[in-house]
PDB file of C-alpha atoms and ligand atoms in Angstrom:
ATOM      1  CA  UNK V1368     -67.120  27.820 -13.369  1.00 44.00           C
ATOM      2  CA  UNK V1369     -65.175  28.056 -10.256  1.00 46.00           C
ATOM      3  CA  UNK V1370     -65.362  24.173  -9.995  1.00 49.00           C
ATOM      4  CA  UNK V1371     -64.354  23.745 -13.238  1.00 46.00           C
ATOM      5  CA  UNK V1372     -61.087  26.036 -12.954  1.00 45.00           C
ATOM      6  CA  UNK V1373     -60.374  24.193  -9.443  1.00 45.00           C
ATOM      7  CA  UNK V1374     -60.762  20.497 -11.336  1.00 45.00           C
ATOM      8  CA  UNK V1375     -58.624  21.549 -13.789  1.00 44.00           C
ATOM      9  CA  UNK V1376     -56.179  23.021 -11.187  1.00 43.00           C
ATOM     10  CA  UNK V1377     -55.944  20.055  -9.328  1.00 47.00           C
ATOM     11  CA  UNK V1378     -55.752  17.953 -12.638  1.00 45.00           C
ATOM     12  CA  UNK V1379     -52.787  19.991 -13.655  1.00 44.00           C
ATOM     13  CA  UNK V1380     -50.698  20.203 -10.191  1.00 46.00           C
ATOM     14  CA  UNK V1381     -51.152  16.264 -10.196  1.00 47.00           C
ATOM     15  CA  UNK V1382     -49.783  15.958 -13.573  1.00 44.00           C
ATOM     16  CA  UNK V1383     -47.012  18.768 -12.380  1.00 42.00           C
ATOM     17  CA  UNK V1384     -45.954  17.299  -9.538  1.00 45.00           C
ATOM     18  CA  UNK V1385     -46.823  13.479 -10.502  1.00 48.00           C
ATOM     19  CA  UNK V1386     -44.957  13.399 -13.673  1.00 43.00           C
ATOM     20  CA  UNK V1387     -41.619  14.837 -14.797  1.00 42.00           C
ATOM     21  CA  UNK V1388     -42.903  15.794 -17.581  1.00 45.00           C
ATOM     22  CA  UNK V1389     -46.213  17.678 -17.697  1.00 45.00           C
ATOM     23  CA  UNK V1390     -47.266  17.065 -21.228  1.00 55.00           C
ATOM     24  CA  UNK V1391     -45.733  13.906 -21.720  1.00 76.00           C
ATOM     25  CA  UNK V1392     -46.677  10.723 -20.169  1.00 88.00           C
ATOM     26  CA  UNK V1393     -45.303   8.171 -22.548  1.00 89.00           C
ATOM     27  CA  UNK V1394     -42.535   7.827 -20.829  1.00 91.00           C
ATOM     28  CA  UNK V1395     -44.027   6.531 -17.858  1.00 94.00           C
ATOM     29  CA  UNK V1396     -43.755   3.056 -17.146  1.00 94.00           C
ATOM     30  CA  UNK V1397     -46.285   1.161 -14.730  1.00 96.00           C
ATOM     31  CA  UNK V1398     -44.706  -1.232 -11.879  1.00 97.00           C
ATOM     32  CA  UNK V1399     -46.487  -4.191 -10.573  1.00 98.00           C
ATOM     33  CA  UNK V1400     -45.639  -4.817  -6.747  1.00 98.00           C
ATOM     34  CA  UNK V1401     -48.166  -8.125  -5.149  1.00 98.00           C
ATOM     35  CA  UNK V1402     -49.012  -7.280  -2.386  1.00 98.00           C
ATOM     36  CA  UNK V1403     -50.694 -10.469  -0.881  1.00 98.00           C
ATOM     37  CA  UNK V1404     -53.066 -13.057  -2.311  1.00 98.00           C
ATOM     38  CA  UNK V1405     -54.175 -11.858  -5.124  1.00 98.00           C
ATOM     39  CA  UNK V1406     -53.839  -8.089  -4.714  1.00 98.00           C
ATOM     40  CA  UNK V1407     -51.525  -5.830  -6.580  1.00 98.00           C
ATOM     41  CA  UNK V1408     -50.449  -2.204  -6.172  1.00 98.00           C
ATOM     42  CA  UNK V1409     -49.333  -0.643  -9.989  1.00 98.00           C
ATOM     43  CA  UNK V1410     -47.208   2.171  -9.338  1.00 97.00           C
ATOM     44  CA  UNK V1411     -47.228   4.555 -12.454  1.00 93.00           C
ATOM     45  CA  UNK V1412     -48.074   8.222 -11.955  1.00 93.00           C
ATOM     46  CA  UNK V1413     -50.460   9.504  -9.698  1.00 92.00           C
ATOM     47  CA  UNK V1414     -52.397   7.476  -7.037  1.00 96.00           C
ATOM     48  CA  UNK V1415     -51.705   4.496  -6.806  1.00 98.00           C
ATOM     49  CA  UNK V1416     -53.873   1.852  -7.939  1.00 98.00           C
ATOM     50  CA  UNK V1417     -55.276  -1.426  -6.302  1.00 98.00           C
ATOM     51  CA  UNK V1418     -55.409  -4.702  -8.321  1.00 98.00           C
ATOM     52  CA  UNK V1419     -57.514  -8.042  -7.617  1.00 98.00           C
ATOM     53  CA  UNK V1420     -56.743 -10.888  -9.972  1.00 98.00           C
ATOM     54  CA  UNK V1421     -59.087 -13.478  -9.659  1.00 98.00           C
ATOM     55  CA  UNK V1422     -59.677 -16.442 -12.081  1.00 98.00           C
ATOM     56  CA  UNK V1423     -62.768 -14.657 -12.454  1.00 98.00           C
ATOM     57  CA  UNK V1424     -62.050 -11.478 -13.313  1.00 98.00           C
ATOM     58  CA  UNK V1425     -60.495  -8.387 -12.441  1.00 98.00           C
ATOM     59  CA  UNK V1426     -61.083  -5.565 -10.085  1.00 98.00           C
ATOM     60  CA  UNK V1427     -59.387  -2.206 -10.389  1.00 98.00           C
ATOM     61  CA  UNK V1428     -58.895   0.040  -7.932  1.00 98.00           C
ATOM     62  CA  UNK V1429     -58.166   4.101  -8.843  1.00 98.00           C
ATOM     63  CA  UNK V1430     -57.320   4.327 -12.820  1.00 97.00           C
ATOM     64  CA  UNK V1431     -54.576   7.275 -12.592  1.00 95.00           C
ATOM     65  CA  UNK V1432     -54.295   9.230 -16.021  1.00 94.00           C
ATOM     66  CA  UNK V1433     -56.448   8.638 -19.310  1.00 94.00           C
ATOM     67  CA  UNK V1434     -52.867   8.253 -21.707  1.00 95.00           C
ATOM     68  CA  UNK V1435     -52.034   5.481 -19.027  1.00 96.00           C
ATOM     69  CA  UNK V1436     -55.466   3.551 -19.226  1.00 96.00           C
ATOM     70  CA  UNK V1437     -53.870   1.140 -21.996  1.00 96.00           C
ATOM     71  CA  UNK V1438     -50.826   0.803 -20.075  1.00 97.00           C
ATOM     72  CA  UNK V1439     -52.797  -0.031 -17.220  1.00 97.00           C
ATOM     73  CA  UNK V1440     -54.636  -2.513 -18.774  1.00 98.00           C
ATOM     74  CA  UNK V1441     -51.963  -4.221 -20.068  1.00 97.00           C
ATOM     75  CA  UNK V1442     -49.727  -4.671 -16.835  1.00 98.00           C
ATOM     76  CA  UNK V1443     -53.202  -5.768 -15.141  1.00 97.00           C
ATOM     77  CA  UNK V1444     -54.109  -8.472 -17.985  1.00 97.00           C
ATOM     78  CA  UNK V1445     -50.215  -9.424 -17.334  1.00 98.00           C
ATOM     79  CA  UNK V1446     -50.804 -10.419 -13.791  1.00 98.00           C
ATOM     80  CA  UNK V1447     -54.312 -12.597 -14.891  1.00 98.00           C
ATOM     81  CA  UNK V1448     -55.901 -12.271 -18.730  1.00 98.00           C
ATOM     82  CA  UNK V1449     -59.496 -12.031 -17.530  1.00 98.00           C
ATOM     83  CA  UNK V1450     -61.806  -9.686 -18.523  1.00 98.00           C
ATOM     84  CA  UNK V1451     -62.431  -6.348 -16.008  1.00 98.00           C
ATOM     85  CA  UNK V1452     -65.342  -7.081 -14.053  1.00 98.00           C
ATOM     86  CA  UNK V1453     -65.458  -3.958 -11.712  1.00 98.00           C
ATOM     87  CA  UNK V1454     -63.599  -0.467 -10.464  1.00 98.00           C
ATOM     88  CA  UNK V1455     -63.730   1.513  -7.804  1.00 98.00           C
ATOM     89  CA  UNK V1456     -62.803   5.054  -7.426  1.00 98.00           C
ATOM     90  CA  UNK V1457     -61.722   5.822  -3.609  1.00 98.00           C
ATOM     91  CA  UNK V1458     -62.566   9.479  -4.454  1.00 98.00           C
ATOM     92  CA  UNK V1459     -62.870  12.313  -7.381  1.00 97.00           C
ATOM     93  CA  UNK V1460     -59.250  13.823  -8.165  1.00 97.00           C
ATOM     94  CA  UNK V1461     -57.657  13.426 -11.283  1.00 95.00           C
ATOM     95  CA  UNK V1462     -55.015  11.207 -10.708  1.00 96.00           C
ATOM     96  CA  UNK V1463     -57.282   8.487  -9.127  1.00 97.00           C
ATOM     97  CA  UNK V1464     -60.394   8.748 -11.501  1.00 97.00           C
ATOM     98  CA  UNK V1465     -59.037   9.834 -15.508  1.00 95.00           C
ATOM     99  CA  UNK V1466     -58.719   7.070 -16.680  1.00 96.00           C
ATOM    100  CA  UNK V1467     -62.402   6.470 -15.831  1.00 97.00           C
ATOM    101  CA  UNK V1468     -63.706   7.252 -19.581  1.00 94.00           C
ATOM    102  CA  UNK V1469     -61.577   4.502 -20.788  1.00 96.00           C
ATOM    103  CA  UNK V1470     -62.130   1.707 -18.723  1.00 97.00           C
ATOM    104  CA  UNK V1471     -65.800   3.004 -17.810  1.00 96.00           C
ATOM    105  CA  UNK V1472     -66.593   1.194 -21.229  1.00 94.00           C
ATOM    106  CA  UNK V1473     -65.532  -2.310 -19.763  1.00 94.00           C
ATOM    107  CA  UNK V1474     -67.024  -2.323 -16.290  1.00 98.00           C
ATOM    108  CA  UNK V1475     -69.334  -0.557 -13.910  1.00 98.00           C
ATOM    109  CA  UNK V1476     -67.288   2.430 -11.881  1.00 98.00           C
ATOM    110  CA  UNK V1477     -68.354   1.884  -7.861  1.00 98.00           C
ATOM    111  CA  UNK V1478     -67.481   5.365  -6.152  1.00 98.00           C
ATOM    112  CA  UNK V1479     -69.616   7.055  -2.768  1.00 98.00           C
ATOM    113  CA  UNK V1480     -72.323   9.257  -3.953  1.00 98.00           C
ATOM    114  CA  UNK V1481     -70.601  12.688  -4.067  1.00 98.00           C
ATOM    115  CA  UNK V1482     -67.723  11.783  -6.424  1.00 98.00           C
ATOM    116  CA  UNK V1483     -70.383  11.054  -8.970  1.00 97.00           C
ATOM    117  CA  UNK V1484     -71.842  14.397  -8.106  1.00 97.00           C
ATOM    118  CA  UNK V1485     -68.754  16.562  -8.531  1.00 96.00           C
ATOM    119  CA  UNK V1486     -67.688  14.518 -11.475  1.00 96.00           C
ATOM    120  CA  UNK V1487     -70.979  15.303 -12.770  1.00 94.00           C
ATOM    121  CA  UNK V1488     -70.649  18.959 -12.350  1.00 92.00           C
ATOM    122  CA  UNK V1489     -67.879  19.156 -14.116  1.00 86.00           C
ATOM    123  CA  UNK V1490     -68.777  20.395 -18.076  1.00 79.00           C
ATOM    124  CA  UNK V1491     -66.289  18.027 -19.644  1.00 79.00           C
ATOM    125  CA  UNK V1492     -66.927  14.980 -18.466  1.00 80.00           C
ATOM    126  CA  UNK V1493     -67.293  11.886 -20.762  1.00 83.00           C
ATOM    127  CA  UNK V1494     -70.683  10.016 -20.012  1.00 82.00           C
ATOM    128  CA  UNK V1495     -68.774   6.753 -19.597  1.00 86.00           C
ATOM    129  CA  UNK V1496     -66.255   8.352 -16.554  1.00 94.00           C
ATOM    130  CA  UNK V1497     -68.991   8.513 -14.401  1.00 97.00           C
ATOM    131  CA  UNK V1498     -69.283   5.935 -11.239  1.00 98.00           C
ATOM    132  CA  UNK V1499     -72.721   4.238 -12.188  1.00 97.00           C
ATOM    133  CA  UNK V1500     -72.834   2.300  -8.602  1.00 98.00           C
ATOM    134  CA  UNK V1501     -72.720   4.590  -5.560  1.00 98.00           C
ATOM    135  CA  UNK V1502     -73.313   4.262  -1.740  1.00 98.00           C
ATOM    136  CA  UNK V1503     -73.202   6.755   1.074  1.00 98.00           C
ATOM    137  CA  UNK V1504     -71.817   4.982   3.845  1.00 98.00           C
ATOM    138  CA  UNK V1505     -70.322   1.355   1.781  1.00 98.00           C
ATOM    139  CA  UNK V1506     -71.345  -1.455  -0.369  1.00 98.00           C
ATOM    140  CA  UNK V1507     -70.207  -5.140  -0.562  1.00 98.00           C
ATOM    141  CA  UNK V1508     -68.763  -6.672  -3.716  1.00 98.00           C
ATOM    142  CA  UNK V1509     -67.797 -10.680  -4.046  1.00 98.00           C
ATOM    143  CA  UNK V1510     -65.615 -11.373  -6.688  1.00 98.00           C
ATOM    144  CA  UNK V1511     -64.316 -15.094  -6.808  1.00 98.00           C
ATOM    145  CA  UNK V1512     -63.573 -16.084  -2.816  1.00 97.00           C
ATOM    146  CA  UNK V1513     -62.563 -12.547  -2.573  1.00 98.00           C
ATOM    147  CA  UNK V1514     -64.911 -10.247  -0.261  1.00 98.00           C
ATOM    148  CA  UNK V1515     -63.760  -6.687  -0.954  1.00 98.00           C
ATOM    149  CA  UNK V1516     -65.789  -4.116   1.413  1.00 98.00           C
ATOM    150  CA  UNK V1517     -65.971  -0.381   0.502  1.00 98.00           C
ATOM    151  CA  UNK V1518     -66.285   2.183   3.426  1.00 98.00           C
ATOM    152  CA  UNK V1519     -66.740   5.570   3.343  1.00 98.00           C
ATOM    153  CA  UNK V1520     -64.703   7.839   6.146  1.00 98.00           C
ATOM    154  CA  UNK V1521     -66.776  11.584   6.073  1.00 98.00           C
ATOM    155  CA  UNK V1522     -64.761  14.574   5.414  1.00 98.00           C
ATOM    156  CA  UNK V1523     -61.260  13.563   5.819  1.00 98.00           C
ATOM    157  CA  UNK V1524     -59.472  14.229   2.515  1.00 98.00           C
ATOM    158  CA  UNK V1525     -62.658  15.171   0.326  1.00 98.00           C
ATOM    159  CA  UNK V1526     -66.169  14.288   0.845  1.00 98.00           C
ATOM    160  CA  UNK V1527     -66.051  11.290  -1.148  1.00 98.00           C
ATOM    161  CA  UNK V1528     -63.428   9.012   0.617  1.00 98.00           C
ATOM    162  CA  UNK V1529     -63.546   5.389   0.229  1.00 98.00           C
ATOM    163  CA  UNK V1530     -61.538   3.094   1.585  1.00 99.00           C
ATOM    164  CA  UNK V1531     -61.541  -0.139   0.153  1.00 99.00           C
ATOM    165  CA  UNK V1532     -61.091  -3.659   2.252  1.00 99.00           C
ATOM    166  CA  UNK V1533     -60.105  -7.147   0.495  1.00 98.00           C
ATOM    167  CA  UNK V1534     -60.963  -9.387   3.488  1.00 98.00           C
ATOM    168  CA  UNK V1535     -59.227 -12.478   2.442  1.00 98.00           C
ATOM    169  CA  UNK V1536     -55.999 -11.527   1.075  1.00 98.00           C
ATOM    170  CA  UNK V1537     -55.889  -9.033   4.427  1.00 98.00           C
ATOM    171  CA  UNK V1538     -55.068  -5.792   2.637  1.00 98.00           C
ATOM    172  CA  UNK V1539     -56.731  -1.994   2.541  1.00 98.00           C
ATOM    173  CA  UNK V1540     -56.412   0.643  -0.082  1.00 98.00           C
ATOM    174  CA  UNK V1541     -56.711   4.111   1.825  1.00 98.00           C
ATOM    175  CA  UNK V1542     -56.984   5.687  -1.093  1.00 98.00           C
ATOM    176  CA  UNK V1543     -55.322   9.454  -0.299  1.00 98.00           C
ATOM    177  CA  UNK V1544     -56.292   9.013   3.805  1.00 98.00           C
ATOM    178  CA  UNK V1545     -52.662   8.344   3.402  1.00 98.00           C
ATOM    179  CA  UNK V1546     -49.733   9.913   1.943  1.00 98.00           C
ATOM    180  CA  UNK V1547     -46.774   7.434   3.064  1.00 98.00           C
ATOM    181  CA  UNK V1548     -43.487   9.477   3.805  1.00 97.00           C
ATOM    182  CA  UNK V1549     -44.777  12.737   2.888  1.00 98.00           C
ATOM    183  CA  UNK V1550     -47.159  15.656   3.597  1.00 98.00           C
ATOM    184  CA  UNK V1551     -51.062  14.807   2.765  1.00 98.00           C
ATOM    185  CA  UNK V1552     -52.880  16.996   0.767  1.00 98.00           C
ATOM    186  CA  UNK V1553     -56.383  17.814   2.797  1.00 98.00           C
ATOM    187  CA  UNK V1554     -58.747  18.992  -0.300  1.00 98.00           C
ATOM    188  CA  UNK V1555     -60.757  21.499   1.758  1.00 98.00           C
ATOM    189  CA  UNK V1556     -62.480  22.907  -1.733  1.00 97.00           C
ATOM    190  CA  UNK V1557     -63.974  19.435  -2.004  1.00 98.00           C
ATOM    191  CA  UNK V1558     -65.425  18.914   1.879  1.00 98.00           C
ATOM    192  CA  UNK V1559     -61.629  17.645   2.827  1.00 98.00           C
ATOM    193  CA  UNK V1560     -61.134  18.680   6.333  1.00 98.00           C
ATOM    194  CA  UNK V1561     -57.938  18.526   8.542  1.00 98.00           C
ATOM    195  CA  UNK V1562     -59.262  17.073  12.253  1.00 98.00           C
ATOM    196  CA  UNK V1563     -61.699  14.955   9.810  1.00 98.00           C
ATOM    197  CA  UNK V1564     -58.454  13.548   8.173  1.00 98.00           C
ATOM    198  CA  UNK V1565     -56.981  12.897  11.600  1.00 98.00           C
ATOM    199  CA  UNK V1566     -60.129  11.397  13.202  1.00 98.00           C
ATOM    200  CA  UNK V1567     -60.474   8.937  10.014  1.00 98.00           C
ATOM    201  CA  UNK V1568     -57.107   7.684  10.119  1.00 98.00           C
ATOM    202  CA  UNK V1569     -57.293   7.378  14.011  1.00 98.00           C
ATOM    203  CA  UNK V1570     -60.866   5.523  13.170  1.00 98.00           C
ATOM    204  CA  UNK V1571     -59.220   3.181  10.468  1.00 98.00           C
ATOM    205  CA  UNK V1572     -56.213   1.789  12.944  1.00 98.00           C
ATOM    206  CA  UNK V1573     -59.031   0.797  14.949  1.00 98.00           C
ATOM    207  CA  UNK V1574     -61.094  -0.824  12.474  1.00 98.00           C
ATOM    208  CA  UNK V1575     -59.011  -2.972  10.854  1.00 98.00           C
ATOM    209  CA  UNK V1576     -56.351  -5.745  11.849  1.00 98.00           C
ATOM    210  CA  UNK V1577     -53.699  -5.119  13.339  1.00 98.00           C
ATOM    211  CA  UNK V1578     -50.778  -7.288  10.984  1.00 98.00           C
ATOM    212  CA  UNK V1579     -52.856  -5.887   7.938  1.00 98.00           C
ATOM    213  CA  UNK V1580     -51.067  -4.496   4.563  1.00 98.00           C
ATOM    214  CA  UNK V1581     -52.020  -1.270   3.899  1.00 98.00           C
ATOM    215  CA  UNK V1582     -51.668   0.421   0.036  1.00 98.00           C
ATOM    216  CA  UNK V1583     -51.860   4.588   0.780  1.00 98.00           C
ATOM    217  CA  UNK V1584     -52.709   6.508  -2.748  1.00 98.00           C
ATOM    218  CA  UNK V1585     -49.154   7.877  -2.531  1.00 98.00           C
ATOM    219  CA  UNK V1586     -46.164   6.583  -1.562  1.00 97.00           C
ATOM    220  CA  UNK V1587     -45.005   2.730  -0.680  1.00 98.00           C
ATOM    221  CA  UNK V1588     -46.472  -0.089   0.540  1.00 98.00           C
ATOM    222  CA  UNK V1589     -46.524  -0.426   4.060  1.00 98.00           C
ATOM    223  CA  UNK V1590     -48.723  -1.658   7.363  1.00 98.00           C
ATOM    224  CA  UNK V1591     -50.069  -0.356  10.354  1.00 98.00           C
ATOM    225  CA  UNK V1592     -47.110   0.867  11.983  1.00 98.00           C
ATOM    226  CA  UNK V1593     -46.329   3.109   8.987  1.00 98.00           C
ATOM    227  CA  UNK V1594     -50.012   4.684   9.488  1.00 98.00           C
ATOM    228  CA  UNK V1595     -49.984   5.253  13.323  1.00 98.00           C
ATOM    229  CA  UNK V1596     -46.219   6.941  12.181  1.00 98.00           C
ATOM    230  CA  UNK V1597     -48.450   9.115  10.036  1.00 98.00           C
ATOM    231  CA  UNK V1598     -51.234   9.326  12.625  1.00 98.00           C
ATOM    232  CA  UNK V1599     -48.357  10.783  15.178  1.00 98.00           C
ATOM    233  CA  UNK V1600     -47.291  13.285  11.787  1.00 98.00           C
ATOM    234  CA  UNK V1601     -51.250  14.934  11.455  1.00 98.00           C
ATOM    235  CA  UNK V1602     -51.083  15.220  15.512  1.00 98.00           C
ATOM    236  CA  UNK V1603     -47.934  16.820  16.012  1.00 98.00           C
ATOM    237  CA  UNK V1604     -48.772  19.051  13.297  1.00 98.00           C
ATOM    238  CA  UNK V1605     -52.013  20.000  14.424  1.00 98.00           C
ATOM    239  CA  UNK V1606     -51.036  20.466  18.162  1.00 98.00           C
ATOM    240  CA  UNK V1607     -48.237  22.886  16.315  1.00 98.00           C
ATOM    241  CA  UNK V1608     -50.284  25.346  14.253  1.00 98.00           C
ATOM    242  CA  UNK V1609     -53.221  25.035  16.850  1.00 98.00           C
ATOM    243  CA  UNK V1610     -51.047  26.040  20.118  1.00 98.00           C
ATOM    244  CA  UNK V1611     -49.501  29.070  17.424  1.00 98.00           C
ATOM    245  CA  UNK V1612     -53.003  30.198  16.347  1.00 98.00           C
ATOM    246  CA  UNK V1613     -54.029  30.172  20.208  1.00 98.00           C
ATOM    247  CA  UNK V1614     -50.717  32.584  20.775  1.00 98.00           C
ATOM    248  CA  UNK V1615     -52.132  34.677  18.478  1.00 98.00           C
ATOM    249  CA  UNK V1616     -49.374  33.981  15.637  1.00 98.00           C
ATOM    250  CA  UNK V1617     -50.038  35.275  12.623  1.00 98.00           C
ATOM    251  CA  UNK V1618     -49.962  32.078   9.127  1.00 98.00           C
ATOM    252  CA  UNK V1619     -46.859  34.241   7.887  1.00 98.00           C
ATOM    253  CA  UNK V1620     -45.057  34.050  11.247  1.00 98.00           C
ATOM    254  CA  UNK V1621     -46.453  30.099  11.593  1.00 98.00           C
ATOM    255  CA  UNK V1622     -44.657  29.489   7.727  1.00 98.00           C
ATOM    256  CA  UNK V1623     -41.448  31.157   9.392  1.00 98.00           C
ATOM    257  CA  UNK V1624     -41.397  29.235  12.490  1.00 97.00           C
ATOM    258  CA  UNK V1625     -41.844  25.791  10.506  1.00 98.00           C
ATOM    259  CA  UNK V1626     -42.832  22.574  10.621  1.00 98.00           C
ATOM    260  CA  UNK V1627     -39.704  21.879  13.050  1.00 97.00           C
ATOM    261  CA  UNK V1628     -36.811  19.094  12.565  1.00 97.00           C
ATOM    262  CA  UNK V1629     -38.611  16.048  12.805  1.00 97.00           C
ATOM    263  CA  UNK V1630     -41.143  15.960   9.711  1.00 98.00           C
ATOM    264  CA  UNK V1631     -39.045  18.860   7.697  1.00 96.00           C
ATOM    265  CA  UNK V1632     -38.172  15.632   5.431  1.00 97.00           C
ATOM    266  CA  UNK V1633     -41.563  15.195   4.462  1.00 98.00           C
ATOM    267  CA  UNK V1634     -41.988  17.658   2.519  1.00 97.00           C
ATOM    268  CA  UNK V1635     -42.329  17.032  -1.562  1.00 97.00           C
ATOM    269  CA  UNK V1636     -42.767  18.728  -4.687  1.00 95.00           C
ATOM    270  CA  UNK V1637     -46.839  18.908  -4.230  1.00 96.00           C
ATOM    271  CA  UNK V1638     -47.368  19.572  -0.423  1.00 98.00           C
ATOM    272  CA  UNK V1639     -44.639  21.524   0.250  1.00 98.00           C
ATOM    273  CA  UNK V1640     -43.899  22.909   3.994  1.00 98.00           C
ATOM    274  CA  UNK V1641     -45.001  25.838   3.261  1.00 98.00           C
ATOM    275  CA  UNK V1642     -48.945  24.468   1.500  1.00 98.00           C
ATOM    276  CA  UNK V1643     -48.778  21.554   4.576  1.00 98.00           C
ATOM    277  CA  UNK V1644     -48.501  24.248   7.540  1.00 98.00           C
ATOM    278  CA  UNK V1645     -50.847  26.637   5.533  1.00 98.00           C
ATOM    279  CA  UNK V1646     -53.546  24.150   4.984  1.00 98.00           C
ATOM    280  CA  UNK V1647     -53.639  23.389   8.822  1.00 98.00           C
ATOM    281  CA  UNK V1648     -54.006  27.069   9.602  1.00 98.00           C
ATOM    282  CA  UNK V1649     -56.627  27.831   6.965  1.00 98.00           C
ATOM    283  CA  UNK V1650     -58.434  25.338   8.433  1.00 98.00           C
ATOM    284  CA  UNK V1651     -57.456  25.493  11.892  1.00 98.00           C
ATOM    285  CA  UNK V1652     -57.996  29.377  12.387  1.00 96.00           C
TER     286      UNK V1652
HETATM  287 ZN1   ZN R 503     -56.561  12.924  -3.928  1.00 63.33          ZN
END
């Protein structure tokens, strides 16, 4: 029961905060931005989602909201009219995974093994949103002369991260390791944890090359230098609420003191200041 009131929590915040309309996401318009090669980023509401077009199929990655799926569909058959041959969720909230029931009827859903478990444990779920192809530390999957490898990071912002790797076309989806130009949210309900978090995006600027494009689940496109910018955010911020906590500061007296000049501007609707610095000190303490 508690699961099920903290899924639909987190299913209506991201609607909240994702849309500017709660109930109403017809107005909503998906955006195709290429990326390189053949990958696409669709910008619509809520994570955003990776696209491969191949000549021999498509590959989705994240499906946002269930009223979107046939908007989806139809700015991804736009970009190539092939039929959906896989998707991959990069982990289990809301705005990444409902439009799973929908498209969960076209292809198999690849996701690491504990998404399909707390999916699972949710009452509602359709049969069909399920990921029917999961992997604890990553999986391979060829599509065309595309190599797209999925790797899981432990504990960072769930316990289900994937991040997903399209070798040729040099480009990563990070899935919500990143939050470009804004405050992440760490989901420590759902095994998210804050060093984790920092320790897996350290980890992925190592593992990956260097002039690489990089899709986070919120925010724009960017590279590397926009994630070791981020990197430098999760330290600072750490380093902060950990030298308070050592002082002996109270999380009321941390929330007064602030986040301080330099990442004040990151703050948005969801993470605010305020849920960023209290986060790190739940955690942290
Ligand atoms: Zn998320």
């Amino acid at each position: 029961m508690k699961n099920l009131i903290l899924c639909t929590y987190i299913t209506l915040v991201g609607l909240i905060s994702f849309s500017s309309n709660a109930n109403d996401l017809s107005s909503v318009n998906i955006k195709t931005h290429s990326v390189a090669g053949n990958v696409y980023m669709l910008e619509g509401a809520g994570g955003n989602i990776g696209v491969l077009a191949t000549p021999d199929g498509l590959l989705l990655v994240d499906d946002q909201f269930k009223p979107l799926a046939e908007k989806i569909e139809k700015s991804m058959k736009n970009i190539v009219n092939k039929p959906l041959k896989y998707i991959i969720n990069t982990h289990l909230h809301g705005d990444h995974t409902g439009g799973n029931s929908y498209f969960g009827d076209h292809a198999p859903i690849f996701a690491h093994t504990n998404v399909r478990k707390r999916l699972s444990s949710k009452t509602d779920h359709d049969h069909s949103s399920l990921p029917v192809v999961t992997y604890d530390d990553g999986i391979t999957i060829h599509l065309s002369d595309e190599i797209i490898k999925l790797t899981h990071y432990p504990h960072g912002h769930t316990d289900g991260d994937t991040v997903v790797y399209f070798e040729k076309a040099n480009v990563i989806h990070m899935g919500d390791l990143f939050f470009q130009g804004r405050f992440p949210f760490i989901d420590l309900n759902n095994g998210g944890s804050v060093k984790g978090y920092l320790k897996n995006v350290l980890a992925i600027i190592e593992d990956y090359p260097n002039d690489i494009k990089i899709i986070p689940g919120h925010g724009e496109l960017t590279n590397m230098k926009g994630l070791e910018e981020f990197a430098a955010m999760l330290k600072f911020s750490i380093n902060l609420v950990e030298n308070a906590i050592a002082k002996g500061l109270t999380q009321e007296q941390i929330i007064k003191q602030g986040i301080g000049q330099k990442y004040k501007s990151l703050h948005w609707n969801f993470i605010t200041e305020t849920k960023w610095l209290t986060t790190l000190y739940t955690d942290l303490k």
